[in-house]
C-alpha positions as a printed Julia matrix, in Angstrom:
274×3 Matrix{Float64}:
   0.0     0.0     0.0
   1.47    3.31   -1.05
   1.99    5.88    1.7
   1.22    8.71   -0.73
  -2.38    9.86   -0.68
  -4.08   11.28   -3.78
  -6.55   13.62   -2.09
  -8.55   14.04   -5.3
  -9.41   10.31   -5.15
 -10.28   10.6    -1.45
 -12.5    13.61   -2.12
 -14.4    11.79   -4.91
 -15.18    8.79   -2.69
 -16.07   10.99    0.29
 -18.42   13.11   -1.85
 -20.13    9.96   -3.18
 -20.67    8.6     0.35
 -22.08   11.95    1.48
 -24.38   12.27   -1.56
 -25.67    8.72   -1.02
 -26.72    9.63    2.53
 -28.41   12.8     1.28
 -30.29   10.94   -1.45
 -31.7     8.3     0.88
 -32.71   11.11    3.27
 -30.65    9.6     6.08
 -29.15   12.98    7.0
 -32.56   14.67    7.01
 -34.17   11.94    9.15
 -31.45   12.12   11.82
 -31.47   15.92   11.77
 -35.25   16.02   12.32
 -34.88   13.53   15.19
 -32.18   15.64   16.87
 -34.13   18.88   16.35
 -37.28   17.42   17.92
 -35.39   16.11   20.94
 -33.41   19.36   21.4
 -36.53   21.56   21.33
 -38.58   19.2    23.51
 -35.84   18.96   26.14
 -35.2    22.72   26.1
 -38.91   23.45   26.7
 -40.02   20.49   28.81
 -36.81   19.15   30.39
 -37.8    20.52   33.8
 -41.41   19.3    33.68
 -40.67   16.76   36.43
 -39.96   19.69   38.77
 -43.34   21.18   37.85
 -41.88   23.83   35.53
 -42.26   24.23   31.78
 -40.24   26.52   29.52
 -36.64   27.32   28.74
 -34.55   27.51   31.95
 -31.06   28.09   30.62
 -28.62   26.42   28.27
 -26.68   24.55   30.97
 -29.66   22.54   32.21
 -30.66   21.91   28.58
 -27.19   20.62   27.69
 -27.08   18.46   30.84
 -30.34   16.78   29.76
 -29.25   16.47   26.13
 -25.98   14.76   27.14
 -27.95   11.91   28.71
 -29.9    11.46   25.46
 -27.11   11.97   22.95
 -24.89    9.44   24.7
 -27.36    6.74   23.59
 -28.28    8.0    20.12
 -25.06    9.21   18.5
 -22.96    6.05   19.13
 -25.8     3.87   17.76
 -26.19    6.04   14.66
 -22.43    6.11   14.02
 -22.07    2.32   14.41
 -25.03    1.66   12.09
 -23.65    4.16    9.6
 -20.23    2.56    9.23
 -20.54   -1.17    9.93
 -21.07   -2.15    6.27
 -18.86    0.5     4.65
 -16.3    -2.09    3.53
 -17.91   -5.49    4.09
 -21.07   -4.33    2.32
 -19.09   -3.27   -0.75
 -17.29   -6.63   -0.63
 -20.55   -8.61   -0.61
 -21.98   -6.58   -3.49
 -18.81   -7.11   -5.52
 -18.23   -3.38   -5.78
 -15.0    -3.47   -3.75
 -13.15   -5.63   -6.31
 -14.23   -3.28   -9.07
 -13.05   -0.31   -7.03
  -9.69   -1.93   -6.29
  -9.16   -2.63   -9.99
  -8.96    1.13  -10.5
  -5.84    3.24   -9.82
  -6.75    3.91   -6.2
  -5.21    2.58   -3.0
  -6.98    0.85   -0.14
  -5.96    3.71    2.17
  -7.67    6.24   -0.13
 -10.82    4.09   -0.26
 -11.01    3.74    3.52
 -10.19    7.39    4.14
 -12.71    8.58    1.56
 -15.5     6.44    2.98
 -14.72    7.54    6.53
 -14.63   11.24    5.68
 -17.87   11.01    3.66
 -19.71    9.23    6.45
 -18.25   11.59    9.08
 -19.44   14.56    7.0
 -22.96   13.08    6.84
 -22.96   12.5    10.6
 -21.65   16.01   11.32
 -24.17   17.59    8.89
 -27.14   15.92   10.53
 -25.86   16.74   14.04
 -25.23   20.44   13.32
 -28.46   20.81   11.32
 -30.59   19.0    13.91
 -29.29   20.61   17.08
 -29.03   23.99   15.36
 -32.64   23.9    14.15
 -33.81   22.54   17.5
 -32.84   25.65   19.44
 -33.55   28.13   16.62
 -37.0    29.07   18.07
 -35.22   29.99   21.35
 -32.39   31.96   19.72
 -33.65   35.28   21.13
 -33.21   33.93   24.68
 -29.61   32.81   24.17
 -26.63   34.99   25.08
 -23.33   34.76   23.15
 -21.85   32.65   25.99
 -24.9    30.33   25.81
 -24.34   29.92   22.07
 -20.63   29.2    22.68
 -21.45   26.59   25.33
 -24.04   24.95   23.09
 -21.61   24.91   20.15
 -19.08   23.12   22.38
 -21.7    20.49   23.21
 -22.51   19.96   19.51
 -18.78   19.7    18.66
 -18.21   17.11   21.4
 -21.2    15.1    20.1
 -19.68   15.12   16.6
 -16.29   13.98   17.94
 -17.93   11.15   19.9
 -19.78   10.14   16.73
 -16.51   10.15   14.78
 -14.89    7.93   17.44
 -17.68    5.35   17.15
 -17.63    5.69   13.36
 -13.91    4.85   13.45
 -14.7     1.78   15.58
 -17.44    0.73   13.13
 -15.02    1.05   10.18
 -12.66   -1.32   12.0
 -15.57   -3.73   12.52
 -16.43   -3.49    8.82
 -12.85   -4.31    7.8
 -12.54   -7.24   10.23
 -15.95   -8.84    9.48
 -16.43  -11.54    6.88
 -20.06  -10.62    6.12
 -22.67   -7.96    6.89
 -24.59  -10.12    9.38
 -21.55  -10.58   11.6
 -20.64   -6.9    11.19
 -24.11   -5.73   12.24
 -24.06   -8.09   15.24
 -20.65   -6.78   16.3
 -21.82   -3.17   15.91
 -24.89   -3.72   18.08
 -22.81   -5.65   20.62
 -20.28   -2.81   20.85
 -23.1    -0.32   21.38
 -24.44   -2.41   24.26
 -20.96   -2.72   25.74
 -19.89    0.92   25.54
 -23.25    2.59   26.28
 -25.05    0.18   28.61
 -22.67   -2.39   30.11
 -19.38   -0.53   30.63
 -20.58    1.84   33.35
 -22.55   -0.92   35.11
 -19.44   -3.12   35.28
 -17.37   -0.17   36.48
 -19.87    0.65   39.23
 -19.96   -3.02   40.23
 -16.15   -3.09   40.43
 -16.2     0.03   42.59
 -18.64   -1.57   45.03
 -16.73   -4.88   45.15
 -13.44   -3.08   45.71
 -14.96   -1.39   48.81
 -13.11    1.83   48.11
  -9.7     0.3    47.33
 -10.05    1.28   43.65
  -8.35    4.68   43.65
  -9.55    7.8    41.85
  -6.71    7.6    39.32
  -7.6     4.01   38.37
 -11.3     4.92   38.19
 -10.57    7.89   35.93
  -8.2     5.84   33.78
 -10.9     3.21   33.19
 -13.37    5.94   32.17
 -10.9     6.98   29.44
 -11.41    3.53   27.85
 -14.92    4.53   26.78
 -15.48    7.41   24.29
 -19.06    7.8    25.57
 -17.73    8.52   29.07
 -15.18   10.98   27.65
 -18.06   12.8    25.92
 -19.94   12.95   29.23
 -16.87   14.27   31.07
 -16.2    16.87   28.35
 -19.62   18.37   28.92
 -19.48   18.04   32.7
 -16.17   19.85   33.08
 -17.03   22.61   30.61
 -19.74   23.88   32.98
 -19.51   24.49   36.74
 -23.28   24.1    37.14
 -23.26   20.71   35.41
 -20.24   19.62   37.51
 -22.3    20.21   40.64
 -25.21   18.25   39.17
 -23.05   15.17   38.45
 -20.76   15.43   41.5
 -17.71   13.97   39.74
 -15.39   16.89   40.44
 -14.18   15.34   43.72
 -13.48   11.96   42.12
 -11.62   12.88   38.93
  -7.88   13.7    39.13
  -7.22   17.32   38.24
  -5.26   16.4    35.1
  -8.31   14.68   33.59
 -10.77   17.5    34.24
  -9.18   19.76   31.62
 -11.41   19.81   28.48
  -8.27   20.1    26.29
  -6.89   16.84   27.75
 -10.25   15.1    27.36
 -10.49   16.39   23.79
  -7.02   14.97   23.01
  -8.05   11.55   24.38
 -11.22   11.67   22.26
  -9.1    12.43   19.18
  -6.99    9.37   20.03
 -10.21    7.31   20.0
 -10.89    8.65   16.5
  -7.4     8.01   15.14
  -6.32    4.7    16.72
  -9.21    2.42   15.56
  -8.87    3.93   12.1
  -5.13    3.14   12.04
  -5.91   -0.48   13.01
  -8.53   -0.59   10.25
  -5.97    0.63    7.7
  -3.45   -1.99    8.81
  -6.03   -4.8     8.45
  -7.41   -3.51    5.15
  -4.31   -4.49    3.2
């Protein structure tokens, strides 16, 4: 595999992937879903406390984090699980490889096209969701909300990278879809339960540094921490500020770890897609 990348080839494949998602209305459907949830949570997120209406961007983001942490990983894993194995089953991959294009350019083009579709739907959905409340948002509110949307996109890109690795490693689409769903269950539902169980069983002997280090093994938890430690009000709501070591409460550090989750699975996928 040549180390040189022809970016024109990558751009053509990425544009095709993005157009395919636009044509089948996938981007629009996800954007509408996000917009509905964002507006509903902003207006009715405090209904359990007997209040209705917009009560600030921080409480809205805190509620959206709990929702997005389930939806975005699932959407990203579904989006990418058949990117390679699906093409292989349809016979399109052999045709593509017969052309003057490298496997690295194919994988990179597909990843960038799918990531662009995911980012488009996320920005469009969450942007449209709070558009009716724009007059009530201050510039700092808009900045905080933009940070939340960016962190959601990065989490989606991390799970998309994982799903590309699954697609490269799988022998058929059925196994790839099963692995994608299994990974969603593990990272979103099982991981934190196992961690909490380990904490209880350890009876306090599991130190804060070990606890924080284990949280870094899950991109969904990094997304949660990114949004917790970007807002003092949300920190108080979650109560994690006394548990996390100071070095891992810096959003820049958490962002760097999230970027590692995007890059490393993709590098493994490239190495296996030879």
